[in-house]
Coordinates of C-alpha atoms and ligand atoms in Angstrom, one line a residue:
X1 CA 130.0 122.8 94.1
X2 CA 132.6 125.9 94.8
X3 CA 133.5 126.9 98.1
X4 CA 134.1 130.3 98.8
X5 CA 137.6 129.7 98.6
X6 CA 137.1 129.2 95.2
X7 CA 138.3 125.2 95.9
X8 CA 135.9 122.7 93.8
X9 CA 134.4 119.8 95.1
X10 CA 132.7 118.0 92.4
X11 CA 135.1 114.6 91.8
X12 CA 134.4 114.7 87.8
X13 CA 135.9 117.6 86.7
X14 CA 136.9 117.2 83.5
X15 CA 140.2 118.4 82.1
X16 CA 140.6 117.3 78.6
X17 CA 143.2 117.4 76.2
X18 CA 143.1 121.0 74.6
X19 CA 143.3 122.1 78.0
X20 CA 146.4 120.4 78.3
X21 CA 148.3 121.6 75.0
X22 CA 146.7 125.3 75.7
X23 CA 148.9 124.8 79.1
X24 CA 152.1 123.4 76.7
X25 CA 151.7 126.0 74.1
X26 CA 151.9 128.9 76.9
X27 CA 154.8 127.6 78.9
X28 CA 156.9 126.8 75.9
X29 CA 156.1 130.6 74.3
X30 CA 157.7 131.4 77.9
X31 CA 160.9 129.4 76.9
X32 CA 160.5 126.1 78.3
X33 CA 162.1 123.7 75.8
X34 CA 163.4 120.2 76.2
X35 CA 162.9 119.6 80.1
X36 CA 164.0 115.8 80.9
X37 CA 162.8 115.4 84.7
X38 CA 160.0 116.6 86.3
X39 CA 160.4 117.3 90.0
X40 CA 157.1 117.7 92.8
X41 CA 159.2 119.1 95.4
X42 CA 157.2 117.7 98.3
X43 CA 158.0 117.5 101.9
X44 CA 161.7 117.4 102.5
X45 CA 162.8 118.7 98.8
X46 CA 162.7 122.5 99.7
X47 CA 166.1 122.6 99.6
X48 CA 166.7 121.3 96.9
X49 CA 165.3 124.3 94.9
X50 CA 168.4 126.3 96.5
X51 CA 170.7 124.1 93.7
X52 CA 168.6 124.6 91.0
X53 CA 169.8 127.1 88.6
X54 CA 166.2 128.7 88.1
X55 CA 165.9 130.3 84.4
X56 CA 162.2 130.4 84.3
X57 CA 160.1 130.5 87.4
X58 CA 156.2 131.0 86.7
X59 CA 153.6 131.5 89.2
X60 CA 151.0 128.7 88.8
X61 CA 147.9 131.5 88.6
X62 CA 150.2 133.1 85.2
X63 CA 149.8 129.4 83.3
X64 CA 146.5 128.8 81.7
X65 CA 143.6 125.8 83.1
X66 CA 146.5 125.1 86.5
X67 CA 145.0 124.7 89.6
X68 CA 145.7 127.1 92.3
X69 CA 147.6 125.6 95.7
X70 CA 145.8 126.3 98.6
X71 CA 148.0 125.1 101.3
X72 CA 150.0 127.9 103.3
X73 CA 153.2 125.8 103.4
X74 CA 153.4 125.6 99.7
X75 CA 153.6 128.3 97.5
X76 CA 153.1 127.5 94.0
X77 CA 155.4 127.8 91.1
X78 CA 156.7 125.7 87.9
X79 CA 160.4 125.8 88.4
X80 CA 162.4 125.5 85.1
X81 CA 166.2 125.3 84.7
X82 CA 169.3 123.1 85.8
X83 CA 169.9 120.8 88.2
X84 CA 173.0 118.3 88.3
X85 CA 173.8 118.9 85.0
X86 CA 169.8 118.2 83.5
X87 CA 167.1 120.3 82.5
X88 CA 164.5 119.8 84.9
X89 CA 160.7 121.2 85.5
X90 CA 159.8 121.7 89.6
X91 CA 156.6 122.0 90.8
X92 CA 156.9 124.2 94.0
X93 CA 153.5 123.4 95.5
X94 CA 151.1 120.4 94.5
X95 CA 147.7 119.4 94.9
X96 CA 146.0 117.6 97.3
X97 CA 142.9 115.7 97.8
X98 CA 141.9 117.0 101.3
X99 CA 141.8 120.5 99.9
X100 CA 139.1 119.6 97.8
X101 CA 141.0 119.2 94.1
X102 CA 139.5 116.4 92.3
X103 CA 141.8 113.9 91.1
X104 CA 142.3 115.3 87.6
X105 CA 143.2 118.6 88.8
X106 CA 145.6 117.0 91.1
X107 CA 147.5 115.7 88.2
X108 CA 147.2 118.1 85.6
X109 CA 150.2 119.4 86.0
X110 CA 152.1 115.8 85.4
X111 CA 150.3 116.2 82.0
X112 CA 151.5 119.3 81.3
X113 CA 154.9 118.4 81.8
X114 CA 155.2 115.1 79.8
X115 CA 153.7 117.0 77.0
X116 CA 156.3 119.4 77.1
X117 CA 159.0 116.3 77.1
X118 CA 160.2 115.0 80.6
X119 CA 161.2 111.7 81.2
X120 CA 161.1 110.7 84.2
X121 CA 159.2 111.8 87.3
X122 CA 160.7 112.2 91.0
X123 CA 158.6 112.8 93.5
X124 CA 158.2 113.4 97.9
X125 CA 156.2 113.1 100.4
X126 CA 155.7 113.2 104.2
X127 CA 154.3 110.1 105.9
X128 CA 153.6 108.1 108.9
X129 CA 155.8 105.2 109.6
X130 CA 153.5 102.5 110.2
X131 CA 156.5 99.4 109.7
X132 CA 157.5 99.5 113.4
X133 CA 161.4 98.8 112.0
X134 CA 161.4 102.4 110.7
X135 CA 162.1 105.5 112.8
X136 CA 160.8 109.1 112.4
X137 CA 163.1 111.2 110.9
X138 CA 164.1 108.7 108.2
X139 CA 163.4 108.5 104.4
X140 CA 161.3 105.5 102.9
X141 CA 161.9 104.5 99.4
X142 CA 158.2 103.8 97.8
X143 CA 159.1 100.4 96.3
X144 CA 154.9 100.2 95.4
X145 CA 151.6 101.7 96.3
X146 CA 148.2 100.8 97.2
X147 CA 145.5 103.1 96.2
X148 CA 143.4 103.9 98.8
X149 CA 141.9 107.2 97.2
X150 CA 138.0 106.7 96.2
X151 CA 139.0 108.0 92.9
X152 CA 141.8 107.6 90.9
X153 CA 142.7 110.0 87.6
X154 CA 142.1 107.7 85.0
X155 CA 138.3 107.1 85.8
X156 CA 135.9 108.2 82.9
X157 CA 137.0 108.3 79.4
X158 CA 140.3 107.5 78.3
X159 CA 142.3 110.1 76.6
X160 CA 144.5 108.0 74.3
X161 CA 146.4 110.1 73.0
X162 CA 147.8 110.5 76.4
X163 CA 147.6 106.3 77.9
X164 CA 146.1 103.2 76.9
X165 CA 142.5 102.4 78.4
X166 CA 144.1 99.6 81.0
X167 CA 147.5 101.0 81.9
X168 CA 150.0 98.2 83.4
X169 CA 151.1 99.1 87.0
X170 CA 153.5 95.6 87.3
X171 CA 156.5 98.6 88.2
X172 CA 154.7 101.6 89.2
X173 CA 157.9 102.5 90.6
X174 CA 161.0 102.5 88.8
X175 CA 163.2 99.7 90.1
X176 CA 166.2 100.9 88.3
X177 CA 165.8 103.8 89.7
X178 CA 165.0 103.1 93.5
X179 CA 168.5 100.7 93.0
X180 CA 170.4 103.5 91.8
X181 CA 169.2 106.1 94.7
X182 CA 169.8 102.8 96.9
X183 CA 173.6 102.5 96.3
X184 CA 174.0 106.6 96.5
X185 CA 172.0 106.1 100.0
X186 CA 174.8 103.9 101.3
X187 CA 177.7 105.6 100.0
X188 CA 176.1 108.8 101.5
X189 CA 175.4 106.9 104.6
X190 CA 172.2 107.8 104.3
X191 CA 169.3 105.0 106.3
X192 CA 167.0 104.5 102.9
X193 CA 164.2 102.0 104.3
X194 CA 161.9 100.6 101.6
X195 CA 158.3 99.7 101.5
X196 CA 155.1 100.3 100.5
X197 CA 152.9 104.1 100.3
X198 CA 149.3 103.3 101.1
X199 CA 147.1 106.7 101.1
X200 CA 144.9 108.3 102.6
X201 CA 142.2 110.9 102.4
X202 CA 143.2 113.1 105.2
X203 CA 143.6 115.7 106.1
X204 CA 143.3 114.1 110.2
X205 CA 145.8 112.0 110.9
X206 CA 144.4 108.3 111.2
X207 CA 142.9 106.7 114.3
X208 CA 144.7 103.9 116.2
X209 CA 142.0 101.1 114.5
X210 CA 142.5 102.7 110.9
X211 CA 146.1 102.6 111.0
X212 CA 146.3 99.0 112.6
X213 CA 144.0 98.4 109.5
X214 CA 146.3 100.0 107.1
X215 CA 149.4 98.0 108.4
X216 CA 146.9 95.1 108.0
X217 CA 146.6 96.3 104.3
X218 CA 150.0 95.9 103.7
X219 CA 151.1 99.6 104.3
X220 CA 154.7 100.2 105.7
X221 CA 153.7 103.8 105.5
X222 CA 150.7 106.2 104.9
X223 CA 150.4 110.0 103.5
X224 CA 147.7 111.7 101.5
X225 CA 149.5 112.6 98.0
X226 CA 151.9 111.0 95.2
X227 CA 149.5 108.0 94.2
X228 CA 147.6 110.0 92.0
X229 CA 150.2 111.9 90.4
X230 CA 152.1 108.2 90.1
X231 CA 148.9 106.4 88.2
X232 CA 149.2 109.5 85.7
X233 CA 152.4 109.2 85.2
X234 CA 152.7 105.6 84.3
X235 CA 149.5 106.0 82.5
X236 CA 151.6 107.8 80.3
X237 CA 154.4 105.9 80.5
X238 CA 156.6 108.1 82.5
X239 CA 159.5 106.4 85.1
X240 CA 159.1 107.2 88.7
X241 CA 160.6 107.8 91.7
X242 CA 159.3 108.7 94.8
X243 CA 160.7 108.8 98.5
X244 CA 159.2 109.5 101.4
X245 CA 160.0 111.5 104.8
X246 CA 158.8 109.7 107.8
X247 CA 157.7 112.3 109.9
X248 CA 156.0 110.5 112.4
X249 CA 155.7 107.1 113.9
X250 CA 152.1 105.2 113.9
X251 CA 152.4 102.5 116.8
X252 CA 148.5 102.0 117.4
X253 CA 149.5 100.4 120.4
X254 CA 151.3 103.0 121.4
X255 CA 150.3 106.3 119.7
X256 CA 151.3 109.7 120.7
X257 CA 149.6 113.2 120.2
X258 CA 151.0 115.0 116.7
X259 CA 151.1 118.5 116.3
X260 CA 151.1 119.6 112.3
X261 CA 154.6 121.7 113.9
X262 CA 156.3 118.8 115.1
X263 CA 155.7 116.7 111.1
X264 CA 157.3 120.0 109.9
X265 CA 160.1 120.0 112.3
X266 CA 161.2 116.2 111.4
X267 CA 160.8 116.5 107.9
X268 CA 163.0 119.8 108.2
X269 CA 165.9 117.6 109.8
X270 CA 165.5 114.9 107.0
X271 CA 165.2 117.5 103.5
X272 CA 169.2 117.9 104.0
X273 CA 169.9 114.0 103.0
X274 CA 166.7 113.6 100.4
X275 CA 168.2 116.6 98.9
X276 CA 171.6 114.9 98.5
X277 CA 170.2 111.6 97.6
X278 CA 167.7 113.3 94.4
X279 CA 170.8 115.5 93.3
X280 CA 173.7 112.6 93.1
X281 CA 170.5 110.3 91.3
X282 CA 169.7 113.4 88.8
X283 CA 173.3 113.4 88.4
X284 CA 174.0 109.7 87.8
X285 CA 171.1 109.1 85.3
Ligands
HPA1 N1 149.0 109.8 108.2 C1 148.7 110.3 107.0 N2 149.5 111.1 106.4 C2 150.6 111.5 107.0 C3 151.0 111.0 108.3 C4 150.2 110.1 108.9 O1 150.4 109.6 110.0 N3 152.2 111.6 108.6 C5 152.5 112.4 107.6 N4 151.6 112.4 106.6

């Protein structure tokens, strides 16, 4: 089903593997050789586009079988260049479930740039701060996720060139890396909180009951992104780090009205420090 919009709703959409290197052949005809991190510049990483020393910067509708972003606040663009001394590919704009994008769509582009040779992936978000010790306004280091998409990218058959049938998720998150942006938060002075990314749907914020029931769960905080793009990434063995901004706080004893304006606002004040803390980690590693 297709929405005027051109968005598509249908949960199986297939993206296979010549799809992927049609994707690889075309960026690296543009010049893109070599890239060792990949970068979804999510809430609270605009900045950090600002210190990357763009040599390529393509428009996602130019590079063949992408999806197109939908969502005002992010325009989309692959990013190539350097950053803290490393070559590094930066999606400007990613995908989201509420928008419609199945979950392959969502992490096509993760495919794309493995194939084309990153690393390691580094990722943010905005969520809600569910673990009542954290305050708005502060960054959350995802130290593990639950899944609580009803799909996940790996469903249907497995592309083994790319992943193994029954990829292990024992460190979906890099703990060498987490310990490493860690010990730059506290020389930065910089409050990194850890815990656990549950998802969901959205694109409404939960209810009282559902995020009681998340917290329940085992959620220190919620959002409606990453996890997909993480389960490809490991799928294909890729490292990853993700933090995220906590741009609201979800008492359900005690909730208060959100406005969309007021998530942008705190994650605004908080991009200054994530931006320090992913640019002394790209620099370290
Ligand atoms: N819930 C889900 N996603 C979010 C939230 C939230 O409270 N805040 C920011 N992203």
């Amino acid at each position: 089903m297709t929405l005027k919009t051109g968005v598509t709703l249908s949960k199986h959409v297939r993206m296979n593997l010549e799809q992927i290197t049609e994707s690889v052949r075309f960026l690296r005809g543009k010049g893109i050789t070599a890239p060792q991190i990949g970068i979804v510049l999510g809430t609270g990483l605009g900045n950090l586009v600002k210190e990357i020393k763009v040599e390529l910067d393509i428009p996602y509708e130019q590079i063949p079988n992408f999806p197109l972003s939908t969502v005002e606040s992010h325009s989309g663009k692959l990013l190539y260049g350097f950053l803290g001394g490393k070559k590094v590919l930066a999606m400007q704009g990613r995908f989201h479930a509420y928008e419609g994008y199945a979950m392959e769509e969502i992490v096509f582009p993760i495919r794309v740039l493995k194939q084309l040779g990153i690393e390691l992936l580094l990722i943010s978000n905005a969520a809600g701060a569910m673990n009542l010790k954290f305050n708005k306004g502060e960054l959350m280091l995802i130290t593990d996720h639950i899944n609580k998409f009803p799909f996940n990218p790996l469903l249907g058959k497995n592309e083994n060139d790319l992943g193994s049938r029954f990829p292990d998720m024992h460190e979906a998150y890099s703990i060498d890396l987490g310990n490493k942006l860690d010990v730059i938060a506290k020389r930065e002075g910089v409050v990194l909180n850890r815990g656990v990314y549950i998802s969901a749907e959205g694109p409404m914020l939960e209810t009282p009951a559902e995020y009681r029931m998340l917290r329940i769960l085992g959620g220190d905080a919620v959002g409606m992104s990453t996890i997909p793009e993480v389960i490809a990434a490991r799928h294909m063995g890729l490292k990853c780090c993700a933090v995220s901004v906590l741009t609201d706080e979800c008492d359900p004893e005690n909730l208060k009205p959100v406005k969309i304006e007021d998530i942008i606002a705190v994650a605004g004040k908080a991009e200054k420090q994530l931006t320090k803390l992913f640019l002394s980690l790209i620099e370290e590693i």
